[in-house]
mmCIF file of C-alpha atoms and ligand atoms in Angstrom:
data_model
loop_
_atom_site.group_PDB
_atom_site.id
_atom_site.type_symbol
_atom_site.label_atom_id
_atom_site.label_comp_id
_atom_site.label_asym_id
_atom_site.label_seq_id
_atom_site.Cartn_x
_atom_site.Cartn_y
_atom_site.Cartn_z
ATOM 1 C CA MET K 1 -20.461 0.746 0.420
ATOM 2 C CA ARG K 2 -17.843 0.404 -2.806
ATOM 3 C CA PHE K 3 -13.830 0.134 -2.490
ATOM 4 C CA ILE K 4 -11.521 2.530 -4.832
ATOM 5 C CA ASP K 5 -7.733 1.713 -4.762
ATOM 6 C CA PHE K 6 -6.223 5.104 -6.515
ATOM 7 C CA GLY K 7 -2.732 4.711 -7.251
ATOM 8 C CA SER K 8 0.321 3.268 -9.127
ATOM 9 C CA LEU K 9 0.994 0.460 -11.125
ATOM 10 C CA ASN K 10 4.977 -0.731 -12.425
ATOM 11 C CA PHE K 11 6.764 -3.595 -13.982
ATOM 12 C CA ASP K 12 9.257 -4.421 -11.137
ATOM 13 C CA HIS K 13 12.852 -4.835 -12.611
ATOM 14 C CA VAL K 14 13.983 -7.569 -9.562
ATOM 15 C CA TYR K 15 17.733 -8.082 -9.284
ATOM 16 C CA ARG K 16 18.954 -10.476 -6.788
ATOM 17 C CA LEU K 17 22.104 -9.620 -4.892
ATOM 18 C CA SER K 18 24.603 -10.524 -2.071
ATOM 19 C CA HIS K 19 24.350 -7.201 -0.961
ATOM 20 C CA LEU K 20 22.943 -3.568 -1.940
ATOM 21 C CA VAL K 21 25.048 -1.717 -4.601
ATOM 22 C CA ARG K 22 26.904 0.701 -2.451
ATOM 23 C CA LYS K 23 28.175 4.408 -4.353
ATOM 24 C CA GLY K 24 30.068 3.747 -6.980
ATOM 25 C CA GLU K 25 30.257 -0.101 -6.893
ATOM 26 C CA THR K 26 29.511 -2.699 -9.761
ATOM 27 C CA ILE K 27 28.296 -5.770 -8.931
ATOM 28 C CA ALA K 28 26.764 -8.970 -11.131
ATOM 29 C CA ALA K 29 23.326 -10.400 -10.281
ATOM 30 C CA ALA K 30 22.647 -13.586 -9.746
ATOM 31 C CA SER K 31 19.286 -13.511 -10.874
ATOM 32 C CA TYR K 32 16.830 -11.524 -12.857
ATOM 33 C CA GLN K 33 13.425 -11.452 -13.042
ATOM 34 C CA ARG K 34 9.958 -8.801 -14.240
ATOM 35 C CA ASN K 35 7.118 -8.935 -12.019
ATOM 36 C CA GLU K 36 3.969 -7.289 -11.628
ATOM 37 C CA GLY K 37 4.094 -4.398 -8.867
ATOM 38 C CA GLY K 38 3.182 -0.917 -8.104
ATOM 39 C CA LYS K 39 2.152 0.475 -4.620
ATOM 40 C CA GLY K 40 -1.354 0.570 -5.340
ATOM 41 C CA PHE K 41 -1.528 -2.597 -7.589
ATOM 42 C CA ASN K 42 -0.157 -4.199 -5.039
ATOM 43 C CA GLN K 43 -2.695 -3.181 -2.439
ATOM 44 C CA ALA K 44 -5.197 -3.875 -4.999
ATOM 45 C CA VAL K 45 -4.270 -7.638 -4.891
ATOM 46 C CA ALA K 46 -4.076 -7.863 -1.377
ATOM 47 C CA LEU K 47 -7.133 -6.742 -0.832
ATOM 48 C CA ALA K 48 -8.698 -8.819 -3.435
ATOM 49 C CA LYS K 49 -6.688 -11.807 -2.188
ATOM 50 C CA ALA K 50 -8.310 -10.935 1.220
ATOM 51 C CA GLY K 51 -11.545 -11.315 -0.521
ATOM 52 C CA GLN K 52 -13.089 -7.621 -0.806
ATOM 53 C CA GLN K 53 -14.321 -6.204 -3.790
ATOM 54 C CA VAL K 54 -11.946 -3.388 -5.271
ATOM 55 C CA HIS K 55 -12.258 -0.945 -7.987
ATOM 56 C CA PHE K 56 -8.568 0.145 -9.198
ATOM 57 C CA ALA K 57 -7.855 3.399 -10.696
ATOM 58 C CA GLY K 58 -4.512 4.993 -11.988
ATOM 59 C CA ALA K 59 -2.708 4.610 -15.456
ATOM 60 C CA ILE K 60 -0.846 2.491 -17.794
ATOM 61 C CA GLY K 61 0.734 3.144 -21.336
ATOM 62 C CA PRO K 62 0.701 0.800 -24.277
ATOM 63 C CA ASP K 63 2.667 -1.394 -22.798
ATOM 64 C CA GLY K 64 0.929 -2.283 -19.773
ATOM 65 C CA THR K 65 -2.228 -4.620 -20.592
ATOM 66 C CA ALA K 66 -0.413 -7.209 -18.837
ATOM 67 C CA LEU K 67 -0.914 -5.133 -15.850
ATOM 68 C CA LYS K 68 -5.117 -4.957 -16.584
ATOM 69 C CA VAL K 69 -4.755 -8.474 -17.481
ATOM 70 C CA TYR K 70 -4.042 -9.573 -13.614
ATOM 71 C CA LEU K 71 -6.051 -7.214 -12.217
ATOM 72 C CA GLU K 72 -8.990 -8.455 -14.207
ATOM 73 C CA LYS K 73 -7.963 -12.293 -13.557
ATOM 74 C CA LEU K 74 -8.429 -11.328 -9.751
ATOM 75 C CA GLY K 75 -12.160 -10.026 -10.144
ATOM 76 C CA ILE K 76 -10.577 -6.372 -9.673
ATOM 77 C CA HIS K 77 -12.823 -3.966 -11.270
ATOM 78 C CA THR K 78 -10.944 -2.102 -14.331
ATOM 79 C CA GLU K 79 -13.141 0.474 -15.235
ATOM 80 C CA CYS K 80 -11.520 3.168 -13.912
ATOM 81 C CA LEU K 81 -8.064 1.820 -15.311
ATOM 82 C CA MET K 82 -7.195 4.778 -17.805
ATOM 83 C CA SER K 83 -4.733 4.486 -20.727
ATOM 84 C CA VAL K 84 -1.933 7.061 -21.735
ATOM 85 C CA ASP K 85 0.380 7.288 -24.378
ATOM 86 C CA ILE K 86 3.415 7.069 -21.848
ATOM 87 C CA PRO K 87 5.227 4.638 -20.686
ATOM 88 C CA THR K 88 3.860 2.411 -17.692
ATOM 89 C CA GLY K 89 5.519 3.080 -14.758
ATOM 90 C CA HIS K 90 8.359 1.040 -13.098
ATOM 91 C CA ALA K 91 10.826 -0.028 -10.675
ATOM 92 C CA VAL K 92 14.276 -1.509 -10.215
ATOM 93 C CA ILE K 93 14.290 -3.392 -7.068
ATOM 94 C CA GLN K 94 17.672 -4.913 -5.657
ATOM 95 C CA VAL K 95 16.911 -7.526 -2.724
ATOM 96 C CA ASP K 96 20.180 -8.749 -0.891
ATOM 97 C CA ASP K 97 20.609 -11.883 0.543
ATOM 98 C CA ASP K 98 18.697 -10.607 3.799
ATOM 99 C CA GLY K 99 15.513 -10.007 1.851
ATOM 100 C CA ASP K 100 16.113 -6.630 2.079
ATOM 101 C CA ASN K 101 15.553 -4.266 -1.012
ATOM 102 C CA SER K 102 16.260 -0.749 -1.982
ATOM 103 C CA ILE K 103 14.051 0.278 -4.918
ATOM 104 C CA VAL K 104 14.708 2.988 -7.966
ATOM 105 C CA LEU K 105 11.055 4.403 -9.299
ATOM 106 C CA TYR K 106 10.505 5.688 -12.654
ATOM 107 C CA GLY K 107 6.772 7.163 -12.550
ATOM 108 C CA GLY K 108 5.827 7.382 -16.069
ATOM 109 C CA ALA K 109 1.783 6.774 -17.072
ATOM 110 C CA ASN K 110 1.381 7.428 -13.208
ATOM 111 C CA ARG K 111 2.812 10.611 -13.094
ATOM 112 C CA SER K 112 0.704 11.703 -15.858
ATOM 113 C CA ILE K 113 -2.934 11.911 -14.049
ATOM 114 C CA THR K 114 -4.736 15.030 -13.868
ATOM 115 C CA ARG K 115 -7.430 16.924 -12.100
ATOM 116 C CA GLU K 116 -9.779 16.116 -15.079
ATOM 117 C CA MET K 117 -8.968 12.150 -14.624
ATOM 118 C CA ILE K 118 -9.158 12.620 -11.103
ATOM 119 C CA GLU K 119 -12.543 14.146 -10.945
ATOM 120 C CA GLY K 120 -14.246 11.641 -13.946
ATOM 121 C CA VAL K 121 -12.828 8.998 -11.678
ATOM 122 C CA LEU K 122 -14.260 10.664 -8.453
ATOM 123 C CA ASP K 123 -17.526 11.148 -10.111
ATOM 124 C CA ARG K 124 -18.206 7.555 -10.080
ATOM 125 C CA PHE K 125 -18.159 7.348 -6.415
ATOM 126 C CA GLU K 126 -20.663 8.805 -3.348
ATOM 127 C CA GLN K 127 -20.961 9.340 -0.003
ATOM 128 C CA GLY K 128 -19.662 6.089 2.135
ATOM 129 C CA ASP K 129 -17.778 4.906 -0.802
ATOM 130 C CA VAL K 130 -13.927 3.945 0.912
ATOM 131 C CA LEU K 131 -10.472 5.418 -1.300
ATOM 132 C CA LEU K 132 -7.382 4.240 -0.417
ATOM 133 C CA MET K 133 -4.249 6.052 -1.946
ATOM 134 C CA GLN K 134 -0.709 6.363 -1.507
ATOM 135 C CA ASN K 135 1.866 8.451 -3.078
ATOM 136 C CA GLU K 136 3.172 7.007 -6.283
ATOM 137 C CA ILE K 137 1.187 9.111 -8.870
ATOM 138 C CA SER K 138 0.706 12.753 -9.482
ATOM 139 C CA GLY K 139 -2.027 14.778 -8.143
ATOM 140 C CA GLY K 140 -2.285 13.055 -4.525
ATOM 141 C CA ALA K 141 -3.573 16.819 -2.764
ATOM 142 C CA ILE K 142 -6.297 17.253 -5.402
ATOM 143 C CA ILE K 143 -7.224 13.217 -4.852
ATOM 144 C CA LEU K 144 -7.800 14.303 -1.236
ATOM 145 C CA GLU K 145 -9.490 17.144 -2.079
ATOM 146 C CA GLU K 146 -11.925 15.837 -4.367
ATOM 147 C CA ALA K 147 -12.601 12.530 -2.114
ATOM 148 C CA ALA K 148 -13.595 14.406 0.876
ATOM 149 C CA ARG K 149 -15.669 16.852 -1.227
ATOM 150 C CA ARG K 150 -17.625 14.193 -2.518
ATOM 151 C CA GLY K 151 -17.765 12.351 1.306
ATOM 152 C CA LEU K 152 -15.603 9.676 0.721
ATOM 153 C CA ARG K 153 -13.444 8.115 3.303
ATOM 154 C CA ILE K 154 -9.948 8.038 3.087
ATOM 155 C CA VAL K 155 -7.070 5.840 3.819
ATOM 156 C CA LEU K 156 -3.615 6.973 3.203
ATOM 157 C CA ASN K 157 -0.482 5.177 3.215
ATOM 158 C CA PRO K 158 2.206 8.053 2.652
ATOM 159 C CA SER K 159 4.264 5.922 0.693
ATOM 160 C CA PRO K 160 7.078 6.846 -1.057
ATOM 161 C CA MET K 161 7.191 9.990 1.518
ATOM 162 C CA ALA K 162 8.124 13.013 0.082
ATOM 163 C CA PRO K 163 8.282 16.513 1.382
ATOM 164 C CA GLU K 164 5.189 17.734 -0.822
ATOM 165 C CA ILE K 165 2.715 15.520 1.327
ATOM 166 C CA MET K 166 2.744 17.657 4.349
ATOM 167 C CA SER K 167 1.379 20.116 2.046
ATOM 168 C CA TRP K 168 -1.437 17.849 1.087
ATOM 169 C CA PRO K 169 -4.899 18.279 3.224
ATOM 170 C CA LEU K 170 -3.834 15.825 5.828
ATOM 171 C CA GLU K 171 -6.665 16.378 8.153
ATOM 172 C CA TYR K 172 -9.369 14.371 5.546
ATOM 173 C CA VAL K 173 -7.398 11.444 6.195
ATOM 174 C CA GLU K 174 -9.395 8.762 8.462
ATOM 175 C CA TRP K 175 -7.057 6.126 8.907
ATOM 176 C CA PHE K 176 -3.369 6.470 7.784
ATOM 177 C CA ILE K 177 -1.242 3.542 7.253
ATOM 178 C CA LEU K 178 2.314 4.009 7.537
ATOM 179 C CA ASN K 179 5.738 2.638 8.464
ATOM 180 C CA GLU K 180 8.517 4.310 10.873
ATOM 181 C CA VAL K 181 10.550 5.883 8.451
ATOM 182 C CA GLU K 182 7.049 7.700 6.866
ATOM 183 C CA ALA K 183 5.771 8.704 10.699
ATOM 184 C CA GLY K 184 9.515 10.116 11.419
ATOM 185 C CA ASP K 185 9.650 12.100 8.494
ATOM 186 C CA MET K 186 6.201 13.360 9.376
ATOM 187 C CA THR K 187 6.859 14.069 12.973
ATOM 188 C CA GLY K 188 10.559 14.064 13.673
ATOM 189 C CA GLU K 189 10.414 11.885 16.441
ATOM 190 C CA GLU K 190 12.141 8.342 16.765
ATOM 191 C CA GLU K 191 10.325 6.516 19.053
ATOM 192 C CA PRO K 192 7.145 5.036 18.112
ATOM 193 C CA HIS K 193 4.987 6.223 20.418
ATOM 194 C CA LYS K 194 6.299 9.598 20.024
ATOM 195 C CA MET K 195 5.535 9.433 16.685
ATOM 196 C CA LEU K 196 2.041 8.270 17.298
ATOM 197 C CA ASP K 197 1.690 10.870 20.216
ATOM 198 C CA ALA K 198 2.654 13.386 17.362
ATOM 199 C CA LEU K 199 0.476 12.524 14.724
ATOM 200 C CA LEU K 200 -2.496 12.481 17.171
ATOM 201 C CA ARG K 201 -1.668 15.918 17.875
ATOM 202 C CA THR K 202 -1.993 17.150 14.760
ATOM 203 C CA TYR K 203 -4.563 14.965 13.365
ATOM 204 C CA PRO K 204 -7.057 13.973 16.200
ATOM 205 C CA HIS K 205 -9.543 12.804 14.627
ATOM 206 C CA SER K 206 -7.782 9.971 12.446
ATOM 207 C CA HIS K 207 -7.031 6.575 13.026
ATOM 208 C CA PHE K 208 -3.611 5.176 12.995
ATOM 209 C CA VAL K 209 -1.469 2.287 12.236
ATOM 210 C CA LEU K 210 2.110 2.573 12.597
ATOM 211 C CA THR K 211 4.695 -0.642 11.081
ATOM 212 C CA MET K 212 7.823 -1.318 12.189
ATOM 213 C CA GLY K 213 8.560 -4.359 10.262
ATOM 214 C CA GLU K 214 10.656 -6.914 12.662
ATOM 215 C CA ALA K 215 9.785 -5.354 15.494
ATOM 216 C CA GLY K 216 5.789 -5.663 14.884
ATOM 217 C CA ALA K 217 3.021 -2.465 14.506
ATOM 218 C CA ILE K 218 0.774 -0.746 16.998
ATOM 219 C CA CYS K 219 -2.365 0.290 16.484
ATOM 220 C CA ALA K 220 -4.295 3.980 17.330
ATOM 221 C CA SER K 221 -7.586 4.808 17.701
ATOM 222 C CA ASP K 222 -10.708 5.898 19.360
ATOM 223 C CA GLY K 223 -7.857 6.832 22.570
ATOM 224 C CA ARG K 224 -6.681 2.676 22.793
ATOM 225 C CA ARG K 225 -3.687 1.221 21.354
ATOM 226 C CA ILE K 226 -2.857 -2.217 20.143
ATOM 227 C CA TYR K 227 0.659 -3.825 20.160
ATOM 228 C CA GLN K 228 0.970 -7.013 17.572
ATOM 229 C CA PRO K 229 4.163 -8.348 17.309
ATOM 230 C CA ALA K 230 5.573 -9.422 13.658
ATOM 231 C CA ILE K 231 5.107 -13.334 12.418
ATOM 232 C CA ARG K 232 8.618 -14.858 12.583
ATOM 233 C CA THR K 233 9.274 -16.496 9.435
ATOM 234 C CA THR K 234 12.327 -17.198 7.215
ATOM 235 C CA ALA K 235 12.941 -13.394 5.085
ATOM 236 C CA VAL K 236 13.242 -13.945 1.418
ATOM 237 C CA ASP K 237 12.306 -10.544 -0.194
ATOM 238 C CA SER K 238 10.597 -7.841 1.772
ATOM 239 C CA THR K 239 9.104 -6.201 -1.178
ATOM 240 C CA ALA K 240 5.477 -6.021 -0.671
ATOM 241 C CA ALA K 241 5.416 -6.703 2.745
ATOM 242 C CA GLY K 242 3.935 -3.401 3.471
ATOM 243 C CA ASP K 243 1.427 -3.253 0.874
ATOM 244 C CA THR K 244 0.120 -6.799 2.010
ATOM 245 C CA PHE K 245 -0.449 -5.553 5.631
ATOM 246 C CA THR K 246 -2.272 -2.451 4.159
ATOM 247 C CA GLY K 247 -4.562 -4.650 1.935
ATOM 248 C CA TYR K 248 -5.266 -7.449 4.629
ATOM 249 C CA PHE K 249 -5.921 -4.796 7.322
ATOM 250 C CA LEU K 250 -8.281 -2.901 5.452
ATOM 251 C CA TYR K 251 -10.391 -6.304 4.267
ATOM 252 C CA ALA K 252 -10.543 -7.108 8.048
ATOM 253 C CA MET K 253 -11.988 -3.403 8.809
ATOM 254 C CA LEU K 254 -14.256 -3.455 6.233
ATOM 255 C CA ASN K 255 -15.199 -7.102 7.205
ATOM 256 C CA GLY K 256 -16.486 -6.074 11.155
ATOM 257 C CA LYS K 257 -13.447 -7.563 12.237
ATOM 258 C CA THR K 258 -11.559 -6.201 15.610
ATOM 259 C CA LEU K 259 -9.030 -4.047 15.595
ATOM 260 C CA GLN K 260 -7.147 -6.966 17.488
ATOM 261 C CA GLU K 261 -8.092 -9.003 14.763
ATOM 262 C CA ALA K 262 -7.464 -6.925 12.004
ATOM 263 C CA ILE K 263 -3.893 -6.178 12.902
ATOM 264 C CA ARG K 264 -3.328 -9.986 13.344
ATOM 265 C CA LEU K 265 -4.958 -10.656 9.826
ATOM 266 C CA ALA K 266 -2.210 -8.164 8.061
ATOM 267 C CA ALA K 267 0.536 -9.476 10.140
ATOM 268 C CA CYS K 268 0.125 -12.727 9.224
ATOM 269 C CA ALA K 269 -0.553 -12.351 5.717
ATOM 270 C CA ALA K 270 2.717 -9.594 5.511
ATOM 271 C CA SER K 271 4.734 -12.851 7.246
ATOM 272 C CA ILE K 272 3.574 -14.811 4.136
ATOM 273 C CA THR K 273 4.891 -12.159 1.486
ATOM 274 C CA VAL K 274 7.998 -11.793 3.094
ATOM 275 C CA SER K 275 9.023 -15.971 2.928
ATOM 276 C CA ARG K 276 8.855 -15.386 -0.800
ATOM 277 C CA PRO K 277 9.886 -13.744 -3.876
ATOM 278 C CA GLY K 278 8.479 -10.922 -5.792
ATOM 279 C CA ALA K 279 5.669 -8.018 -5.115
ATOM 280 C CA ALA K 280 2.270 -8.881 -6.137
ATOM 281 C CA VAL K 281 2.760 -12.752 -7.262
ATOM 282 C CA SER K 282 4.114 -13.117 -3.244
ATOM 283 C CA ILE K 283 0.932 -12.110 -1.591
ATOM 284 C CA PRO K 284 -1.109 -15.010 0.071
ATOM 285 C CA VAL K 285 -4.798 -15.451 -0.317
ATOM 286 C CA MET K 286 -6.707 -15.997 2.477
ATOM 287 C CA GLU K 287 -7.052 -19.841 2.315
ATOM 288 C CA GLU K 288 -3.396 -19.598 2.798
ATOM 289 C CA LEU K 289 -3.976 -18.145 5.896
ATOM 290 C CA GLU K 290 -6.612 -19.834 6.744
ATOM 291 C CA LYS K 291 -4.394 -23.378 6.550
ATOM 292 C CA LYS K 292 -1.785 -21.691 8.765
ATOM 293 C CA TRP K 293 -3.544 -19.904 11.604
ATOM 294 C CA THR K 294 -7.350 -20.099 13.366
ATOM 295 C CA ILE K 295 -8.876 -16.757 11.395
ATOM 296 C CA GLN K 296 -11.874 -15.439 13.108
ATOM 297 C CA LYS K 297 -14.783 -15.783 10.413
HETATM 298 O O1 LIG M 1 5.805 -1.639 -2.186
HETATM 299 C C1 LIG M 1 6.593 -2.604 -3.250
HETATM 300 C C2 LIG M 1 6.426 -1.453 -4.700
HETATM 301 O O2 LIG M 1 7.339 -0.139 -4.688
HETATM 302 C C3 LIG M 1 7.147 -2.515 -5.940
HETATM 303 O O3 LIG M 1 6.025 -3.518 -6.445
HETATM 304 C C4 LIG M 1 7.149 -1.746 -6.769
HETATM 305 O O4 LIG M 1 7.051 -1.164 -7.907
HETATM 306 C C5 LIG M 1 7.492 -0.109 -6.225
HETATM 307 O O5 LIG M 1 6.330 1.141 -6.394
#
């Protein structure tokens, strides 16, 4: 079984501010940093830092070599990382004193993925391999269709949520990992268990992990619901916390952990990410978790 993450890579331009800028307001940033990020990139980094072999597929422009080098330093396979003649994607991220953020995305190379590129990537994989995808690259519906046609198992993090996702062939998704905003948009419900009820009615063969920030997470799978409280920490920057959760949860599931162990491991890893600044750079390695908590081997 091989694991492929088909997703975005961004340069994150991060501005620390006392509060997120309001409409019509101009405020001076306390600091500025350029970091490596992108939901696809961060999730691959989390998987690799947990100990998973990962293949990464996506697109960078001529300015994106540093992102490729970063992946390769972590042992992530980059044969499916494509170079295009469009600038690499970037994100403008505001982070406030509570560690909350708001993000503006420029898709760039991430939005240049075509059917031909998708088929070229997926032809390298086979039945039983696992595909992880998000919604920061073009061709989402095609990736789902083509992956399902080849018998890949599909994990979808429908982030950032957009109306077009509802027209994708979501019945092919084995695992959805999503937050309350995404689940609310997909179902029209406001209460977490009602969101899960509605999702299970529409996709009865799928499994779900619903993340709720400080309120923890719920896993709904095979008729069971498992609740995991959030691990308390001092929030510095929530960027990539969801990506860390996704990466560590999948690592645990692919490596024979129980659902309870997987969701706890994911919550522990995400709590470390929240406690420090940046995206990929803030994601912990497994040894850091093992020093703080008892982790089932
Ligand atoms: O999930 C966090 C990521 O979202 C950031 O790294 C940024 O690039 C945006 O894609």
